[in-house]
């Protein structure tokens, strides 16, 4: 295919994630490498519709690799879900002479990118930027590693107070559909039980048995990790239930919330974001479109966006088994 790309647009969309700045920076500098222009679009698809854009050169992304969040900002944009909104966005892309779009975000953002491509045959490439690690076809998403480190740090601190007071802590972590943060941070933080959205077989009885077992084996404090999307009782109902049936436990709830999104990206996320940012521009320059740049076995890989959006992404069952064994 003849390569006609001379100007690439880049945006961050959906939930922000540490490392998004590093990805933008890599896209901008890869454009400089190819001697083509790069335009940053503010606030995701909202900025496309409102024509809120800025030309970016190598220096305009200086001192961004270490910063959390996204300097292009992110937004949820309902207008883009409607075909009329996407038409306005497309018209602005054409008006600004942009030939292709790099979308850094999660599954919602990828769905929007696919629609833009399907309707206007506009070249799009996705970069997985979400702390949830819930995208199919990539081992890791940008922001996941930083969020894990934040959660493990929080669990360590909670453990200090838990063990000083014989307390049981229910710690809620992010993960509406995917239990990746809960499982990995649970293992890394030495949790006793990990409750995730994918595990339907978990019942409160199992938790009660596990607590009884812990008492018998001499554990005096416990940490239970609860992914926000866990089915059944919510975390406050669980607290009340445990409190009622095992009054010897001083049960406390800690919802980590948005602190999991913030902070300087870890080195792993900076390197991942740099790799995927360069990979996205490489892909567009090779004439590819409708793909996500993910990582597999340490290499950047291209994955069809439809596959990236596959909801049947498999949970790492081996890790669940490890969690069960090491929490004894
Ligand atoms: P994430 O990308 O993190 O999953 P969202 O689900 O909020 O975050 O999606 C981000 C943006 O992507 C939305 O605000 C909207 O502009 C766009 N988007 C999401 N779903 C669709 C859809 N079905 N069709 C078109 N655009 C969508």
Coordinates of C-alpha atoms and ligand atoms in Angstrom, one line a residue, residues 13-15 45 75-78 80-81 86 105-112 115 129-130, ligand 1:
X13 CA -9.8 8.7 26.0
X14 CA -11.8 7.1 28.8
X15 CA -10.3 6.5 32.2
X45 CA -13.2 12.4 21.3
X75 CA -13.1 12.9 28.8
X76 CA -16.1 10.7 28.3
X77 CA -17.9 12.0 25.2
X78 CA -21.5 10.9 24.6
X80 CA -19.2 10.5 19.8
X81 CA -21.4 7.5 20.5
X86 CA -18.6 11.0 14.6
X105 CA -7.6 4.2 25.9
X106 CA -9.7 1.2 26.9
X107 CA -12.3 -0.9 25.3
X108 CA -14.9 2.0 25.0
X109 CA -12.3 4.2 23.2
X110 CA -11.4 1.3 20.9
X111 CA -15.1 0.7 20.0
X112 CA -15.3 4.4 19.0
X115 CA -16.7 2.9 14.3
X129 CA -4.1 2.5 28.2
X130 CA -6.1 1.4 31.3
Ligands
LIG1 P1 -12.5 3.3 28.1 O1 -11.9 3.6 26.8 O2 -11.6 3.5 29.3 O3 -13.2 2.0 28.2 P2 -15.2 4.6 28.0 O4 -15.9 3.4 28.0 O5 -15.7 5.7 28.9 O6 -13.7 4.4 28.5 O7 -15.1 5.2 26.5 C1 -14.4 6.3 26.2 C2 -15.1 7.1 25.1 O8 -15.1 6.3 23.9 C3 -16.5 7.4 25.4 O9 -16.7 8.6 26.2 C4 -17.1 7.6 24.0 O10 -16.7 8.9 23.5 C5 -16.3 6.6 23.2 N1 -17.1 5.3 23.1 C6 -17.4 4.4 24.1 N2 -18.2 3.5 23.7 C7 -18.6 3.8 22.4 C8 -19.4 3.2 21.4 N3 -20.1 2.2 21.6 N4 -19.5 3.9 20.2 C9 -18.8 5.0 19.9 N5 -18.0 5.6 20.8 C10 -17.8 5.0 22.0

